Structures are given as C-alpha cells and as structure tokens.
Tab-separated table of C-alpha atoms and ligand atoms in Angstrom:
chain	number	residue	atom	x	y	z
L	22	MET	CA	0.000	0.000	0.000
L	23	LEU	CA	2.765	2.358	1.061
L	24	THR	CA	4.826	1.352	-1.975
L	25	PHE	CA	1.925	2.083	-4.309
L	26	ARG	CA	1.434	5.398	-2.616
L	27	ARG	CA	5.122	6.285	-2.994
L	28	LEU	CA	5.039	5.174	-6.612
L	29	GLY	CA	1.989	7.329	-7.137
L	30	GLU	CA	3.694	10.307	-5.539
L	31	GLY	CA	6.778	9.740	-7.672
L	32	ILE	CA	4.719	9.680	-10.874
L	33	LEU	CA	2.778	12.758	-9.812
L	34	ASP	CA	6.009	14.604	-9.036
L	35	THR	CA	7.289	13.838	-12.511
L	36	ILE	CA	4.111	14.895	-14.269
L	37	PHE	CA	3.339	17.817	-11.982
L	38	PRO	CA	6.590	18.905	-10.341
L	39	ARG	CA	5.975	20.768	-7.107
L	40	HIS	CA	7.551	24.153	-6.634
L	41	CYS	CA	8.199	26.061	-3.424
L	42	LEU	CA	5.535	28.712	-2.851
L	43	LEU	CA	8.165	31.163	-1.701
L	44	CYS	CA	11.195	30.787	-3.976
L	45	THR	CA	9.746	28.556	-6.748
L	46	ALA	CA	12.599	26.013	-6.399
L	47	ARG	CA	11.600	22.452	-7.270
L	48	ILE	CA	10.577	20.481	-4.160
L	49	ARG	CA	12.111	17.032	-4.042
L	50	GLU	CA	11.066	15.947	-0.560
L	51	ARG	CA	8.232	13.456	-0.312
L	52	GLY	CA	4.932	14.292	1.285
L	53	ASP	CA	2.769	17.318	0.678
L	54	THR	CA	5.124	20.082	1.742
L	55	LEU	CA	4.614	23.371	-0.100
L	56	ILE	CA	7.854	24.987	0.986
L	57	CYS	CA	11.398	23.886	0.112
L	58	GLU	CA	13.902	22.927	2.759
L	59	GLN	CA	16.072	25.996	2.134
L	60	CYS	CA	13.131	28.320	2.823
L	61	TRP	CA	12.199	26.431	6.019
L	62	LYS	CA	15.732	26.975	7.250
L	63	LYS	CA	15.351	30.731	6.766
L	64	ILE	CA	12.508	31.029	9.291
L	65	PRO	CA	13.689	33.707	11.767
L	66	LEU	CA	13.180	31.697	14.950
L	67	ILE	CA	13.098	33.490	18.288
L	68	HIS	CA	15.760	32.183	20.630
L	69	ALA	CA	16.532	32.949	24.273
L	70	PRO	CA	17.239	35.329	25.846
L	71	TYR	CA	13.812	36.906	25.775
L	72	CYS	CA	11.489	38.531	28.282
L	73	PRO	CA	10.089	35.681	30.420
L	74	ARG	CA	6.708	37.436	30.414
L	75	CYS	CA	5.971	38.685	26.876
L	76	GLY	CA	8.652	36.832	24.897
L	77	LEU	CA	10.314	39.969	23.476
L	78	PRO	CA	13.865	39.002	22.438
L	79	PHE	CA	16.493	40.952	24.387
L	80	ALA	CA	19.103	43.058	22.637
L	81	SER	CA	21.872	41.441	24.614
L	82	PRO	CA	22.249	38.188	26.560
L	83	ALA	CA	23.647	40.399	29.373
L	84	ALA	CA	20.047	41.484	30.035
L	85	LEU	CA	19.466	38.209	31.821
L	86	CYS	CA	22.673	38.274	33.852
L	87	ALA	CA	21.093	40.162	36.726
L	88	SER	CA	18.243	37.681	37.050
L	89	PRO	CA	16.688	35.028	34.809
L	90	GLU	CA	13.347	36.571	35.750
L	91	HIS	CA	14.353	39.965	34.384
L	92	GLN	CA	11.387	41.347	32.435
L	93	CYS	CA	11.400	43.905	29.626
L	94	ALA	CA	10.670	47.558	30.454
L	95	SER	CA	7.167	47.361	29.028
L	96	CYS	CA	6.211	44.349	31.218
L	97	ARG	CA	7.772	45.944	34.301
L	98	HIS	CA	5.912	49.231	33.831
L	99	HIS	CA	2.631	47.821	32.531
L	100	PRO	CA	2.323	44.151	33.546
L	101	PRO	CA	0.208	42.474	30.845
L	102	PRO	CA	-2.941	40.522	31.818
L	103	PHE	CA	-1.491	37.293	30.405
L	104	GLU	CA	1.021	35.136	32.274
L	105	VAL	CA	3.349	34.544	29.357
L	106	ALA	CA	3.344	35.103	25.596
L	107	ARG	CA	5.490	33.090	23.226
L	108	ALA	CA	5.972	33.026	19.475
L	109	VAL	CA	7.826	30.687	17.145
L	110	GLY	CA	9.611	33.408	15.187
L	111	ARG	CA	9.849	37.040	14.212
L	112	TYR	CA	7.234	38.481	11.896
L	113	GLU	CA	9.649	39.094	9.051
L	114	GLY	CA	11.245	37.396	6.050
L	115	VAL	CA	9.917	33.995	5.038
L	116	LEU	CA	7.709	33.670	8.119
L	117	ARG	CA	5.880	36.890	7.236
L	118	GLU	CA	5.454	35.682	3.647
L	119	LEU	CA	4.103	32.328	4.834
L	120	ILE	CA	1.536	33.973	7.106
L	121	HIS	CA	0.449	36.325	4.315
L	122	LEU	CA	-0.032	33.459	1.889
L	123	PHE	CA	-1.969	31.530	4.518
L	124	LYS	CA	-4.159	34.438	5.534
L	125	TYR	CA	-4.793	36.502	2.455
L	126	GLN	CA	-4.456	34.002	-0.361
L	127	ARG	CA	-6.306	31.258	1.493
L	128	ARG	CA	-3.560	28.710	1.095
L	129	LEU	CA	-5.234	26.596	3.728
L	130	ARG	CA	-2.741	23.769	3.347
L	131	LEU	CA	-0.142	26.149	4.692
L	132	GLY	CA	-2.112	26.148	7.942
L	133	LYS	CA	-0.981	22.576	8.458
L	134	ALA	CA	2.646	23.596	8.044
L	135	LEU	CA	2.277	26.491	10.492
L	136	VAL	CA	0.596	24.177	13.010
L	137	ALA	CA	3.521	21.753	12.651
L	138	LEU	CA	5.910	24.633	13.296
L	139	MET	CA	4.033	25.687	16.457
L	140	ASP	CA	3.955	22.082	17.618
L	141	GLN	CA	7.667	21.583	16.997
L	142	HIS	CA	8.596	24.565	19.191
L	143	TRP	CA	5.939	24.009	21.872
L	144	GLY	CA	8.083	22.092	24.362
L	145	GLU	CA	10.822	24.683	24.429
L	146	ARG	CA	8.355	27.553	24.854
L	147	PHE	CA	6.050	25.972	27.446
L	148	PRO	CA	8.340	23.503	29.243
L	149	ASP	CA	6.286	23.111	32.406
L	150	ARG	CA	2.814	24.323	31.540
L	151	GLN	CA	-0.401	22.380	31.161
L	152	PHE	CA	-3.428	23.874	29.460
L	153	ASP	CA	-7.056	22.833	29.855
L	154	TYR	CA	-8.217	24.585	26.682
L	155	LEU	CA	-6.951	26.329	23.566
L	156	VAL	CA	-8.841	29.513	22.667
L	157	PRO	CA	-8.513	31.049	19.182
L	158	VAL	CA	-8.719	34.843	18.982
L	159	PRO	CA	-11.975	35.444	17.092
L	160	LEU	CA	-12.532	37.446	13.919
L	161	HIS	CA	-15.550	39.670	13.628
L	162	HIS	CA	-18.224	37.891	11.614
L	163	ARG	CA	-18.053	40.565	8.902
L	164	ARG	CA	-14.337	40.020	8.447
L	165	LEU	CA	-14.914	36.296	8.693
L	166	ARG	CA	-17.328	36.578	5.780
L	167	GLU	CA	-14.793	38.512	3.724
L	168	ARG	CA	-11.954	36.133	4.445
L	169	GLU	CA	-14.091	33.022	4.848
L	170	PHE	CA	-11.951	31.537	7.567
L	171	ASN	CA	-10.445	32.498	10.887
L	172	GLN	CA	-6.739	31.786	10.726
L	173	ALA	CA	-6.475	31.591	14.533
L	174	GLN	CA	-9.164	28.909	14.615
L	175	VAL	CA	-7.409	26.827	11.944
L	176	LEU	CA	-4.194	27.005	14.001
L	177	ALA	CA	-5.931	26.225	17.314
L	178	GLU	CA	-7.836	23.252	15.904
L	179	GLY	CA	-4.690	21.792	14.331
L	180	LEU	CA	-2.682	22.225	17.522
L	181	GLY	CA	-5.536	20.885	19.632
L	182	ARG	CA	-5.526	17.666	17.583
L	183	LEU	CA	-1.762	17.231	17.822
L	184	ARG	CA	-1.592	18.102	21.524
L	185	ASP	CA	-4.869	16.463	22.517
L	186	ILE	CA	-6.225	19.643	24.110
L	187	PRO	CA	-9.870	20.687	23.579
L	188	VAL	CA	-10.461	23.909	21.631
L	189	LEU	CA	-13.134	26.405	22.699
L	190	THR	CA	-14.063	28.001	19.376
L	191	THR	CA	-17.219	29.743	20.590
L	192	LEU	CA	-15.948	31.013	23.936
L	193	LEU	CA	-14.857	34.451	22.729
L	194	ALA	CA	-16.824	36.537	20.256
L	195	LYS	CA	-16.332	40.041	18.958
L	196	ARG	CA	-18.827	42.604	20.156
L	197	CYS	CA	-18.515	45.169	17.416
L	198	TRP	CA	-16.666	46.057	14.296
L	199	THR	CA	-13.094	47.061	15.053
L	200	ARG	CA	-10.893	48.831	12.551
L	201	SER	CA	-8.160	46.704	11.053
L	202	GLN	CA	-5.175	46.925	13.404
L	203	VAL	CA	-2.657	47.156	10.598
L	204	GLU	CA	-2.375	50.957	10.245
L	205	LEU	CA	-2.902	51.920	13.883
L	206	SER	CA	-0.399	53.082	16.492
L	207	GLY	CA	0.032	51.280	19.842
L	208	GLN	CA	-2.319	53.618	21.721
L	209	GLU	CA	-4.914	53.499	18.919
L	210	ARG	CA	-4.723	49.713	18.904
L	211	ARG	CA	-5.462	49.498	22.625
L	212	GLU	CA	-8.467	51.803	22.194
L	213	ASN	CA	-9.605	49.959	19.102
L	214	VAL	CA	-9.844	46.606	20.876
L	215	ARG	CA	-11.177	47.781	24.252
L	216	ASP	CA	-14.377	45.974	25.245
L	217	THR	CA	-14.657	44.212	21.913
L	218	PHE	CA	-14.669	40.648	23.225
L	219	ILE	CA	-17.680	38.939	24.756
L	220	LEU	CA	-17.482	35.695	26.713
L	221	GLN	CA	-20.022	33.021	25.927
L	222	ARG	CA	-20.815	30.379	28.559
L	223	ALA	CA	-18.014	31.576	30.822
L	224	GLU	CA	-18.642	28.830	33.406
L	225	ARG	CA	-16.576	26.514	31.195
L	226	ILE	CA	-13.364	28.337	32.009
L	227	HIS	CA	-13.762	28.737	35.753
L	228	ASP	CA	-10.372	28.083	37.340
L	229	LYS	CA	-8.975	26.718	34.052
L	230	SER	CA	-5.637	27.282	32.413
L	231	LEU	CA	-6.081	28.687	28.885
L	232	LEU	CA	-3.806	29.159	25.906
L	233	LEU	CA	-4.863	31.899	23.485
L	234	ILE	CA	-3.886	31.172	19.896
L	235	ASP	CA	-3.331	33.717	17.115
L	236	ASP	CA	-1.169	34.086	14.034
L	237	VAL	CA	0.714	37.287	14.913
L	238	PHE	CA	1.483	39.126	18.163
L	239	THR	CA	1.873	42.739	17.057
L	240	THR	CA	1.727	45.165	19.994
L	241	GLY	CA	-0.012	42.669	22.256
L	242	ALA	CA	-3.142	44.858	22.433
L	243	THR	CA	-5.508	42.173	21.113
L	244	ALA	CA	-3.969	39.375	23.203
L	245	SER	CA	-4.036	41.581	26.309
L	246	GLU	CA	-7.674	42.515	25.866
L	247	ALA	CA	-8.691	38.886	25.271
L	248	ALA	CA	-6.645	37.756	28.299
L	249	ARG	CA	-8.235	40.485	30.446
L	250	VAL	CA	-11.739	39.333	29.493
L	251	LEU	CA	-10.889	35.660	30.069
L	252	THR	CA	-9.343	36.360	33.480
L	253	ALA	CA	-12.295	38.561	34.482
L	254	GLY	CA	-14.512	35.658	33.391
L	255	GLY	CA	-12.897	33.301	35.899
L	256	ALA	CA	-9.923	31.712	34.095
L	257	ALA	CA	-7.086	30.853	36.481
L	258	ARG	CA	-4.324	31.525	33.979
L	259	VAL	CA	-4.045	32.783	30.400
L	260	ALA	CA	-0.991	32.344	28.186
L	261	VAL	CA	-0.577	33.339	24.537
L	262	TYR	CA	0.992	31.440	21.647
L	263	THR	CA	1.415	32.886	18.163
L	264	VAL	CA	3.276	31.800	15.057
L	265	ALA	CA	5.069	35.133	14.840
L	266	ARG	CA	5.808	38.234	16.845
L	267	VAL	CA	6.629	41.720	15.648
L	268	VAL	CA	10.039	42.775	16.960
L	269	GLU	CA	11.047	46.390	16.365
L	270	ARG	CA	14.467	46.756	14.782
L	271	SER	CA	15.724	48.707	17.796
L	272	HIS	CA	14.957	45.684	19.964
L	273	GLY	CA	16.702	42.394	19.868
L	274	PHE	CA	19.626	41.158	17.868
L	275	ARG	CA	19.377	39.272	14.634
L	276	HIS	CA	20.259	35.606	14.430
L	277	GLN	CA	21.920	34.769	11.168
R	20	ZN	ZN1	11.868	27.814	-1.247
R	21	ZN	ZN1	8.093	41.717	28.328
C-alpha cells in the first residue's frame, strides 16, 4: 500500500513537479510540503534570551545576567494581563510571507505547516505548563465573511488535535466592528480593541488554564484585551501562543 502510494507520488512529481511557494525552487522531498527545505531553514526563529513574560527578544544576553526573571521595560511598567506570551519566530522574512499566503491568499494547506511549526517549538516555549483549553482569537463575523476563515481557529484546531487539548471556538466573540489593526499606532490599537470581546458560557473556564492562539502578536493589544476578558470571566491563567511576533528593529539582535 505504502509502496503504491510512494510510486503514485513519484509519478505525480514527474508529471506535476511541485515548486516552493516562496522561492519557486523544485521540491524534491516526499509528502505534501509546499515549501522547500532551504526556505524552512530561513525562518527567523526566536531564541533565548527573551522577556520571560511577553517573549520579546532581548538586545543582549547580558540582560538576563542580573536575574533570569528579568522582564522587559514594558512588562515591568505595565504588567500584561497574560502570564506569558510566546511566538515561534519574528514576523519578518519567510515567516511573514508564509503567514500572508496563509491568511490573504487562502492557502489553507499552509495552515498545516504552520501548526507543525508551532507544535515543533511548543516544548521549548512551554516547558512546564499544562493547558485545559486552547482559545482562538476570534474574527468579527463581517471580516470572517470577507476572508471566509479564521486563521487563529485553523491554528488552534490543528494544535488541539496534535496536543490532545480541547479547543473552545465559541468562547470568545467580537462585540462590534473594530478597525483593522494594521495601520494603527500602539495607543490606537489598545483603544480599538477595548471591550470588543464577549465571553459566551463563561462557566466553562472557571479556574482553568487557557492558551490563546493567534497568528501574529503585534503590539499585544488584542492578546491583552482577550486575556483580560478571560481572566475577568474566571480563568485561572491565560498564556498566549502565536506563530510570529513583531520585533522592532531597535529591539533584539538578529540571528543569522
Ligand atoms: Zn523555497
Ligand atoms: Zn516583556
């Protein structure tokens, strides 16, 4: 059976050669990967040292010398409502391209690849944490209609299957239309998302440990507002996991 399948794949590859979605190089690996190995290797992964609270990479490893619990200035001055936030990589280069293809060109098969990436880096990012539920950040139904799918839900459902954690897809809903976050400043983003989430059947999360799932952590405004609502609704702990995180050039050092 496996041999026939491999033979089939081999024939298909000859008739319809697969090309990397990012660099168009021919893909020779078996399976249904859409990205070549060289492009996978270029994913700008986030490595320690980073802020133990929000996951912001530090400019220098010396930042952690004073204490491994040393938090970034933003977390020290304005402690976020989530316990920790982690991301697989920086929102730049091939990772940014992958997320764009997934989100705006509806390359749904890429969702599987991004889920695999989040799964692969899970252990390192949440070494001693257990979660009762995964919670995708919701899209407003109008935007959902335009885009036809909620990328956070696709990621949460995929991760939930791999990690055997139930996903609460209807727990959070959006109250009203919020402007797209893309062109807004940090302050505008916080105002834009304030009071936009509604909890549905909150009794489910009483005293539970939740992991919020989204594609990109930009300023943290959306994740913070969702975490605030979930905590106010009775959750014991809320953490955040995204595929990517925006890191300003002035912050952090580049890994090459
Ligand atoms: Zn490639
Ligand atoms: Zn921080």
